[in-house]
Amino acid sequence: MEKDLSKYRKSYEKGALLLTEVPENPLELFQKWFHEVDAFFIEDETNAMTVSTIGLDGYPKNRVVLLKKYTYEGFIFYTNYNSEKGKAIAMNPNVCLSFFWHGAERQVIIKGKAEKIAENLSDGYFESRPRGSQIGALVSNQSEVVENREVLENKLKALEDELEGKEVIRPKHWGGYLVRPVEIEFWQGRPNRLHDRIRYKLQEDYDWKIERLSP
Ligand SMILES: Cc1cc2nc3c(=O)[nH]c(=O)nc-3n(C[C@H](O)[C@H](O)[C@H](O)COP(=O)(O)O)c2cc1C
């Protein structure tokens, strides 16, 4: 099989990113971009991002998760702590998050350190989830091999019966990670491949160093 994709080409023309216009704190630029993408561009899930971890097998692995909160501290997503990514983070908390917002021709790449959030915060978020998602978190031993789909569906049914009329309690192995950024790069597509790239790097004094990178 062969498919030549060399004629796939696009000129990026939707925006610009100038050093003279960016804020001192990258979280403020992230917030601005996130709001703009949400409001003005076609994006199904603006909060979908890839999380890359360095696995126990030495390979990096990316997967998509949903960003559920961001603050000046960093970025929070929820998952199963026993999953492949959970085990990877336990061994090496250095992760990379990235967003590609194709409608806005923007990319954001965040290097940072992941840590589990406080139990009460995970409880709070778990309680806010629809019941189906809560029970789903109990059903799935995320990233474990499962013999077939029926096993999962039977387990779901059994749990639905068992928990009828009862509150679903968050399992301890399910919760949030906060990724504290150490570096954030903002990429805005420009014509002729002369894209804008602005990188913020956290310094020892906790100030952010801001630099333009070559495209
Ligand atoms: C749009 C989208 C959103 C997702 N959101 C999450 C999420 O918030 N949390 C999560 O654990 N997995 C989420 N997943 C599934 C993950 O991509 C992945 O399959 C799962 O977390 C297991 O990854 P792991 O085995 O590498 O740990 C999402 C997948 C997609 C495509």
PDB file of C-alpha atoms and ligand atoms in Angstrom:
ATOM      1  CA  MET A   1       0.000   0.000   0.000  1.00  0.00           C
ATOM      2  CA  GLU A   2       1.167   3.514  -0.726  1.00  0.00           C
ATOM      3  CA  LYS A   3      -0.434   6.920  -0.415  1.00  0.00           C
ATOM      4  CA  ASP A   4       1.446  10.070  -1.301  1.00  0.00           C
ATOM      5  CA  LEU A   5       0.433  13.004   0.898  1.00  0.00           C
ATOM      6  CA  SER A   6       2.988  15.481  -0.421  1.00  0.00           C
ATOM      7  CA  LYS A   7       0.271  17.647  -2.035  1.00  0.00           C
ATOM      8  CA  TYR A   8      -1.524  18.193   1.273  1.00  0.00           C
ATOM      9  CA  ARG A   9      -0.697  21.845   1.846  1.00  0.00           C
ATOM     10  CA  LYS A  10      -2.263  24.659   3.746  1.00  0.00           C
ATOM     11  CA  SER A  11      -1.321  28.287   4.165  1.00  0.00           C
ATOM     12  CA  TYR A  12      -1.776  29.507   7.730  1.00  0.00           C
ATOM     13  CA  GLU A  13      -3.217  33.001   7.769  1.00  0.00           C
ATOM     14  CA  LYS A  14      -5.495  33.429  10.741  1.00  0.00           C
ATOM     15  CA  GLY A  15      -3.341  35.289  13.220  1.00  0.00           C
ATOM     16  CA  ALA A  16      -0.021  36.527  14.529  1.00  0.00           C
ATOM     17  CA  LEU A  17       1.839  36.397  17.809  1.00  0.00           C
ATOM     18  CA  LEU A  18       4.227  39.242  18.575  1.00  0.00           C
ATOM     19  CA  LEU A  19       6.658  39.489  21.499  1.00  0.00           C
ATOM     20  CA  THR A  20       5.552  43.069  22.068  1.00  0.00           C
ATOM     21  CA  GLU A  21       1.980  41.957  22.715  1.00  0.00           C
ATOM     22  CA  VAL A  22       2.342  38.940  24.987  1.00  0.00           C
ATOM     23  CA  PRO A  23       1.739  39.056  28.762  1.00  0.00           C
ATOM     24  CA  GLU A  24       4.492  38.283  31.300  1.00  0.00           C
ATOM     25  CA  ASN A  25       2.665  35.187  32.525  1.00  0.00           C
ATOM     26  CA  PRO A  26       2.013  32.398  30.000  1.00  0.00           C
ATOM     27  CA  LEU A  27      -1.117  31.246  31.837  1.00  0.00           C
ATOM     28  CA  GLU A  28      -2.694  34.567  30.894  1.00  0.00           C
ATOM     29  CA  LEU A  29      -1.843  34.013  27.236  1.00  0.00           C
ATOM     30  CA  PHE A  30      -3.193  30.457  27.519  1.00  0.00           C
ATOM     31  CA  GLN A  31      -6.444  31.814  28.911  1.00  0.00           C
ATOM     32  CA  LYS A  32      -6.708  34.397  26.123  1.00  0.00           C
ATOM     33  CA  TRP A  33      -6.094  31.796  23.423  1.00  0.00           C
ATOM     34  CA  PHE A  34      -8.437  29.272  25.003  1.00  0.00           C
ATOM     35  CA  HIS A  35     -11.267  31.824  25.154  1.00  0.00           C
ATOM     36  CA  GLU A  36     -10.665  32.965  21.585  1.00  0.00           C
ATOM     37  CA  VAL A  37     -10.616  29.414  20.251  1.00  0.00           C
ATOM     38  CA  ASP A  38     -13.792  28.586  22.166  1.00  0.00           C
ATOM     39  CA  ALA A  39     -15.604  31.690  21.000  1.00  0.00           C
ATOM     40  CA  PHE A  40     -14.477  32.254  17.428  1.00  0.00           C
ATOM     41  CA  PHE A  41     -13.184  29.032  15.872  1.00  0.00           C
ATOM     42  CA  ILE A  42     -14.659  25.644  15.070  1.00  0.00           C
ATOM     43  CA  GLU A  43     -13.322  23.248  17.660  1.00  0.00           C
ATOM     44  CA  ASP A  44     -15.348  20.317  18.944  1.00  0.00           C
ATOM     45  CA  GLU A  45     -13.463  19.911  22.179  1.00  0.00           C
ATOM     46  CA  THR A  46     -11.249  22.892  22.884  1.00  0.00           C
ATOM     47  CA  ASN A  47     -10.181  21.201  26.119  1.00  0.00           C
ATOM     48  CA  ALA A  48      -8.907  18.012  24.436  1.00  0.00           C
ATOM     49  CA  MET A  49      -5.135  17.756  24.800  1.00  0.00           C
ATOM     50  CA  THR A  50      -2.469  15.130  24.443  1.00  0.00           C
ATOM     51  CA  VAL A  51      -0.543  14.034  27.514  1.00  0.00           C
ATOM     52  CA  SER A  52       2.850  12.493  26.867  1.00  0.00           C
ATOM     53  CA  THR A  53       4.597  10.432  29.475  1.00  0.00           C
ATOM     54  CA  ILE A  54       7.851   8.505  29.514  1.00  0.00           C
ATOM     55  CA  GLY A  55       6.784   4.904  30.010  1.00  0.00           C
ATOM     56  CA  LEU A  56       8.320   2.171  32.134  1.00  0.00           C
ATOM     57  CA  ASP A  57       9.433   0.628  28.824  1.00  0.00           C
ATOM     58  CA  GLY A  58      11.458   3.772  28.023  1.00  0.00           C
ATOM     59  CA  TYR A  59       9.161   4.877  25.205  1.00  0.00           C
ATOM     60  CA  PRO A  60       7.242   8.147  25.213  1.00  0.00           C
ATOM     61  CA  LYS A  61       3.491   7.707  24.806  1.00  0.00           C
ATOM     62  CA  ASN A  62       0.856  10.300  23.930  1.00  0.00           C
ATOM     63  CA  ARG A  63      -2.830  10.017  24.486  1.00  0.00           C
ATOM     64  CA  VAL A  64      -5.718  12.463  24.486  1.00  0.00           C
ATOM     65  CA  VAL A  65      -7.390  13.492  27.744  1.00  0.00           C
ATOM     66  CA  LEU A  66      -9.677  16.360  28.669  1.00  0.00           C
ATOM     67  CA  LEU A  67      -8.386  19.412  30.476  1.00  0.00           C
ATOM     68  CA  LYS A  68     -10.823  20.070  33.304  1.00  0.00           C
ATOM     69  CA  LYS A  69      -9.334  23.138  34.964  1.00  0.00           C
ATOM     70  CA  TYR A  70      -6.493  25.606  34.625  1.00  0.00           C
ATOM     71  CA  THR A  71      -5.254  28.173  37.104  1.00  0.00           C
ATOM     72  CA  TYR A  72      -2.007  30.085  37.671  1.00  0.00           C
ATOM     73  CA  GLU A  73      -0.739  26.823  39.245  1.00  0.00           C
ATOM     74  CA  GLY A  74      -1.224  24.717  36.159  1.00  0.00           C
ATOM     75  CA  PHE A  75      -3.469  22.278  34.306  1.00  0.00           C
ATOM     76  CA  ILE A  76      -5.721  19.577  35.778  1.00  0.00           C
ATOM     77  CA  PHE A  77      -6.991  16.390  34.131  1.00  0.00           C
ATOM     78  CA  TYR A  78      -8.603  13.260  35.576  1.00  0.00           C
ATOM     79  CA  THR A  79      -7.753   9.646  35.012  1.00  0.00           C
ATOM     80  CA  ASN A  80      -7.108   6.254  36.566  1.00  0.00           C
ATOM     81  CA  TYR A  81      -3.953   6.360  38.692  1.00  0.00           C
ATOM     82  CA  ASN A  82      -3.309   2.665  37.906  1.00  0.00           C
ATOM     83  CA  SER A  83      -3.428   3.212  34.142  1.00  0.00           C
ATOM     84  CA  GLU A  84      -0.352   3.067  31.948  1.00  0.00           C
ATOM     85  CA  LYS A  85       0.010   6.856  32.207  1.00  0.00           C
ATOM     86  CA  GLY A  86      -0.505   6.711  35.981  1.00  0.00           C
ATOM     87  CA  LYS A  87       2.300   4.174  36.372  1.00  0.00           C
ATOM     88  CA  ALA A  88       4.530   6.220  34.074  1.00  0.00           C
ATOM     89  CA  ILE A  89       3.922   9.404  36.083  1.00  0.00           C
ATOM     90  CA  ALA A  90       4.655   7.573  39.347  1.00  0.00           C
ATOM     91  CA  MET A  91       8.092   6.682  37.941  1.00  0.00           C
ATOM     92  CA  ASN A  92       8.733   9.977  36.171  1.00  0.00           C
ATOM     93  CA  PRO A  93       6.460  12.987  36.756  1.00  0.00           C
ATOM     94  CA  ASN A  94       7.860  14.903  33.777  1.00  0.00           C
ATOM     95  CA  VAL A  95       5.103  15.159  31.192  1.00  0.00           C
ATOM     96  CA  CYS A  96       4.230  17.144  28.101  1.00  0.00           C
ATOM     97  CA  LEU A  97       0.754  18.443  27.268  1.00  0.00           C
ATOM     98  CA  SER A  98      -0.187  19.753  23.871  1.00  0.00           C
ATOM     99  CA  PHE A  99      -3.155  21.329  22.181  1.00  0.00           C
ATOM    100  CA  PHE A 100      -3.677  21.635  18.437  1.00  0.00           C
ATOM    101  CA  TRP A 101      -6.493  24.048  17.653  1.00  0.00           C
ATOM    102  CA  HIS A 102      -6.696  23.623  13.908  1.00  0.00           C
ATOM    103  CA  GLY A 103      -9.448  26.223  13.359  1.00  0.00           C
ATOM    104  CA  ALA A 104      -7.254  28.931  14.860  1.00  0.00           C
ATOM    105  CA  GLU A 105      -4.037  27.437  13.418  1.00  0.00           C
ATOM    106  CA  ARG A 106      -2.577  27.362  16.914  1.00  0.00           C
ATOM    107  CA  GLN A 107      -0.568  24.907  18.950  1.00  0.00           C
ATOM    108  CA  VAL A 108       0.398  25.074  22.622  1.00  0.00           C
ATOM    109  CA  ILE A 109       3.048  22.761  24.073  1.00  0.00           C
ATOM    110  CA  ILE A 110       3.518  22.553  27.833  1.00  0.00           C
ATOM    111  CA  LYS A 111       6.335  20.763  29.634  1.00  0.00           C
ATOM    112  CA  GLY A 112       5.705  20.259  33.309  1.00  0.00           C
ATOM    113  CA  LYS A 113       5.638  18.081  36.378  1.00  0.00           C
ATOM    114  CA  ALA A 114       2.520  16.098  37.222  1.00  0.00           C
ATOM    115  CA  GLU A 115       1.346  15.555  40.777  1.00  0.00           C
ATOM    116  CA  LYS A 116      -1.828  14.059  42.233  1.00  0.00           C
ATOM    117  CA  ILE A 117      -4.291  16.698  43.406  1.00  0.00           C
ATOM    118  CA  ALA A 118      -5.769  16.645  46.939  1.00  0.00           C
ATOM    119  CA  GLU A 119      -8.283  13.834  47.545  1.00  0.00           C
ATOM    120  CA  ASN A 120     -11.074  16.262  48.425  1.00  0.00           C
ATOM    121  CA  LEU A 121     -10.656  18.003  45.043  1.00  0.00           C
ATOM    122  CA  SER A 122     -10.915  14.684  43.194  1.00  0.00           C
ATOM    123  CA  ASP A 123     -13.977  13.842  45.334  1.00  0.00           C
ATOM    124  CA  GLY A 124     -15.581  17.140  44.386  1.00  0.00           C
ATOM    125  CA  TYR A 125     -15.040  16.612  40.678  1.00  0.00           C
ATOM    126  CA  PHE A 126     -16.121  12.951  40.848  1.00  0.00           C
ATOM    127  CA  GLU A 127     -19.383  13.976  42.529  1.00  0.00           C
ATOM    128  CA  SER A 128     -20.081  16.440  39.718  1.00  0.00           C
ATOM    129  CA  ARG A 129     -19.828  13.721  37.037  1.00  0.00           C
ATOM    130  CA  PRO A 130     -22.901  12.035  35.545  1.00  0.00           C
ATOM    131  CA  ARG A 131     -23.754   8.753  37.305  1.00  0.00           C
ATOM    132  CA  GLY A 132     -22.899   6.749  34.179  1.00  0.00           C
ATOM    133  CA  SER A 133     -19.363   8.153  34.151  1.00  0.00           C
ATOM    134  CA  GLN A 134     -18.983   7.525  37.887  1.00  0.00           C
ATOM    135  CA  ILE A 135     -19.918   3.860  37.524  1.00  0.00           C
ATOM    136  CA  GLY A 136     -17.779   3.634  34.392  1.00  0.00           C
ATOM    137  CA  ALA A 137     -14.743   4.641  36.454  1.00  0.00           C
ATOM    138  CA  LEU A 138     -15.470   1.704  38.773  1.00  0.00           C
ATOM    139  CA  VAL A 139     -15.961  -0.752  35.924  1.00  0.00           C
ATOM    140  CA  SER A 140     -12.770  -0.159  34.010  1.00  0.00           C
ATOM    141  CA  ASN A 141      -9.319  -1.241  35.126  1.00  0.00           C
ATOM    142  CA  GLN A 142      -7.976   1.261  32.642  1.00  0.00           C
ATOM    143  CA  SER A 143      -5.119  -0.002  30.452  1.00  0.00           C
ATOM    144  CA  GLU A 144      -5.473  -3.647  31.623  1.00  0.00           C
ATOM    145  CA  VAL A 145      -6.145  -6.322  29.012  1.00  0.00           C
ATOM    146  CA  VAL A 146      -9.811  -7.389  29.020  1.00  0.00           C
ATOM    147  CA  GLU A 147     -11.025 -10.589  27.423  1.00  0.00           C
ATOM    148  CA  ASN A 148     -13.967  -9.094  25.583  1.00  0.00           C
ATOM    149  CA  ARG A 149     -16.522  -6.293  25.717  1.00  0.00           C
ATOM    150  CA  GLU A 150     -19.070  -8.537  27.411  1.00  0.00           C
ATOM    151  CA  VAL A 151     -16.925  -8.698  30.530  1.00  0.00           C
ATOM    152  CA  LEU A 152     -17.170  -4.903  30.836  1.00  0.00           C
ATOM    153  CA  GLU A 153     -20.881  -4.787  30.091  1.00  0.00           C
ATOM    154  CA  ASN A 154     -21.636  -7.518  32.634  1.00  0.00           C
ATOM    155  CA  LYS A 155     -19.578  -5.717  35.253  1.00  0.00           C
ATOM    156  CA  LEU A 156     -21.411  -2.469  34.489  1.00  0.00           C
ATOM    157  CA  LYS A 157     -24.787  -4.169  34.869  1.00  0.00           C
ATOM    158  CA  ALA A 158     -23.784  -5.851  38.126  1.00  0.00           C
ATOM    159  CA  LEU A 159     -22.537  -2.560  39.571  1.00  0.00           C
ATOM    160  CA  GLU A 160     -25.640  -0.675  38.448  1.00  0.00           C
ATOM    161  CA  ASP A 161     -27.773  -3.221  40.317  1.00  0.00           C
ATOM    162  CA  GLU A 162     -25.555  -3.222  43.393  1.00  0.00           C
ATOM    163  CA  LEU A 163     -25.432   0.567  43.617  1.00  0.00           C
ATOM    164  CA  GLU A 164     -29.079   1.280  42.844  1.00  0.00           C
ATOM    165  CA  GLY A 165     -30.291   4.121  45.038  1.00  0.00           C
ATOM    166  CA  LYS A 166     -26.831   4.526  46.559  1.00  0.00           C
ATOM    167  CA  GLU A 167     -24.225   7.219  46.150  1.00  0.00           C
ATOM    168  CA  VAL A 168     -21.242   6.204  44.012  1.00  0.00           C
ATOM    169  CA  ILE A 169     -18.029   6.791  45.967  1.00  0.00           C
ATOM    170  CA  ARG A 170     -14.874   7.742  44.079  1.00  0.00           C
ATOM    171  CA  PRO A 171     -12.454   4.833  43.932  1.00  0.00           C
ATOM    172  CA  LYS A 172      -9.078   5.800  45.407  1.00  0.00           C
ATOM    173  CA  HIS A 173      -7.313   4.893  42.184  1.00  0.00           C
ATOM    174  CA  TRP A 174      -9.222   7.501  40.193  1.00  0.00           C
ATOM    175  CA  GLY A 175      -8.463  11.208  40.462  1.00  0.00           C
ATOM    176  CA  GLY A 176      -6.814  14.300  39.137  1.00  0.00           C
ATOM    177  CA  TYR A 177      -3.309  15.315  38.207  1.00  0.00           C
ATOM    178  CA  LEU A 178      -2.090  18.876  38.310  1.00  0.00           C
ATOM    179  CA  VAL A 179       0.617  19.612  35.766  1.00  0.00           C
ATOM    180  CA  ARG A 180       2.781  22.508  36.977  1.00  0.00           C
ATOM    181  CA  PRO A 181       4.341  24.046  33.876  1.00  0.00           C
ATOM    182  CA  VAL A 182       8.068  24.719  33.535  1.00  0.00           C
ATOM    183  CA  GLU A 183       7.919  25.672  29.867  1.00  0.00           C
ATOM    184  CA  ILE A 184       5.083  26.733  27.574  1.00  0.00           C
ATOM    185  CA  GLU A 185       5.396  27.312  23.858  1.00  0.00           C
ATOM    186  CA  PHE A 186       2.757  29.097  21.822  1.00  0.00           C
ATOM    187  CA  TRP A 187       2.731  28.462  18.078  1.00  0.00           C
ATOM    188  CA  GLN A 188       0.716  30.500  15.631  1.00  0.00           C
ATOM    189  CA  GLY A 189       0.721  29.412  11.992  1.00  0.00           C
ATOM    190  CA  ARG A 190       1.819  32.136   9.526  1.00  0.00           C
ATOM    191  CA  PRO A 191       2.163  32.295   5.727  1.00  0.00           C
ATOM    192  CA  ASN A 192       5.257  30.880   3.995  1.00  0.00           C
ATOM    193  CA  ARG A 193       5.997  28.646   6.974  1.00  0.00           C
ATOM    194  CA  LEU A 194       7.359  31.626   8.923  1.00  0.00           C
ATOM    195  CA  HIS A 195       5.276  30.702  11.919  1.00  0.00           C
ATOM    196  CA  ASP A 196       5.357  32.591  15.187  1.00  0.00           C
ATOM    197  CA  ARG A 197       6.745  30.659  18.144  1.00  0.00           C
ATOM    198  CA  ILE A 198       6.998  32.247  21.558  1.00  0.00           C
ATOM    199  CA  ARG A 199       8.477  30.208  24.396  1.00  0.00           C
ATOM    200  CA  TYR A 200       8.157  30.918  28.122  1.00  0.00           C
ATOM    201  CA  LYS A 201      10.682  29.213  30.400  1.00  0.00           C
ATOM    202  CA  LEU A 202      10.374  29.228  34.172  1.00  0.00           C
ATOM    203  CA  GLN A 203      13.521  30.623  35.828  1.00  0.00           C
ATOM    204  CA  GLU A 204      14.943  29.817  39.248  1.00  0.00           C
ATOM    205  CA  ASP A 205      13.468  33.046  40.625  1.00  0.00           C
ATOM    206  CA  TYR A 206      10.052  31.927  39.270  1.00  0.00           C
ATOM    207  CA  ASP A 207       9.995  34.640  36.632  1.00  0.00           C
ATOM    208  CA  TRP A 208       9.224  33.571  33.089  1.00  0.00           C
ATOM    209  CA  LYS A 209      11.869  34.108  30.416  1.00  0.00           C
ATOM    210  CA  ILE A 210      10.209  34.897  27.094  1.00  0.00           C
ATOM    211  CA  GLU A 211      11.907  34.196  23.759  1.00  0.00           C
ATOM    212  CA  ARG A 212      11.006  33.920  20.094  1.00  0.00           C
ATOM    213  CA  LEU A 213      11.978  30.650  18.422  1.00  0.00           C
ATOM    214  CA  SER A 214      12.681  30.057  14.754  1.00  0.00           C
ATOM    215  CA  PRO A 215       9.905  28.240  12.994  1.00  0.00           C
TER     216      PRO A 215
HETATM  217  C1  LIG B   1     -11.397  13.067  23.146  1.00  0.00           C
HETATM  218  C2  LIG B   1     -10.844  12.109  24.182  1.00  0.00           C
HETATM  219  C3  LIG B   1     -10.934  12.447  25.516  1.00  0.00           C
HETATM  220  C4  LIG B   1     -10.415  11.596  26.501  1.00  0.00           C
HETATM  221  N1  LIG B   1     -10.445  12.000  27.806  1.00  0.00           N
HETATM  222  C5  LIG B   1      -9.855  11.219  28.747  1.00  0.00           C
HETATM  223  C6  LIG B   1      -9.736  11.690  30.095  1.00  0.00           C
HETATM  224  O1  LIG B   1     -10.106  12.822  30.432  1.00  0.00           O
HETATM  225  N2  LIG B   1      -9.164  10.853  31.001  1.00  0.00           N
HETATM  226  C7  LIG B   1      -8.683   9.606  30.661  1.00  0.00           C
HETATM  227  O2  LIG B   1      -8.183   8.903  31.536  1.00  0.00           O
HETATM  228  N3  LIG B   1      -8.756   9.158  29.384  1.00  0.00           N
HETATM  229  C8  LIG B   1      -9.322   9.931  28.425  1.00  0.00           C
HETATM  230  N4  LIG B   1      -9.375   9.502  27.117  1.00  0.00           N
HETATM  231  C9  LIG B   1      -8.820   8.159  26.802  1.00  0.00           C
HETATM  232  C10 LIG B   1      -7.303   8.236  26.709  1.00  0.00           C
HETATM  233  O3  LIG B   1      -6.918   8.759  25.453  1.00  0.00           O
HETATM  234  C11 LIG B   1      -6.610   6.872  26.932  1.00  0.00           C
HETATM  235  O4  LIG B   1      -7.151   5.906  26.054  1.00  0.00           O
HETATM  236  C12 LIG B   1      -6.770   6.363  28.354  1.00  0.00           C
HETATM  237  O5  LIG B   1      -6.588   7.395  29.305  1.00  0.00           O
HETATM  238  C13 LIG B   1      -5.781   5.242  28.652  1.00  0.00           C
HETATM  239  O6  LIG B   1      -4.470   5.706  28.442  1.00  0.00           O
HETATM  240  P1  LIG B   1      -3.185   4.931  28.994  1.00  0.00           P
HETATM  241  O7  LIG B   1      -3.449   3.454  28.840  1.00  0.00           O
HETATM  242  O8  LIG B   1      -2.054   5.410  28.143  1.00  0.00           O
HETATM  243  O9  LIG B   1      -3.015   5.310  30.438  1.00  0.00           O
HETATM  244  C14 LIG B   1      -9.846  10.343  26.121  1.00  0.00           C
HETATM  245  C15 LIG B   1      -9.756  10.013  24.755  1.00  0.00           C
HETATM  246  C16 LIG B   1     -10.230  10.903  23.813  1.00  0.00           C
HETATM  247  C17 LIG B   1     -10.065  10.550  22.349  1.00  0.00           C
END
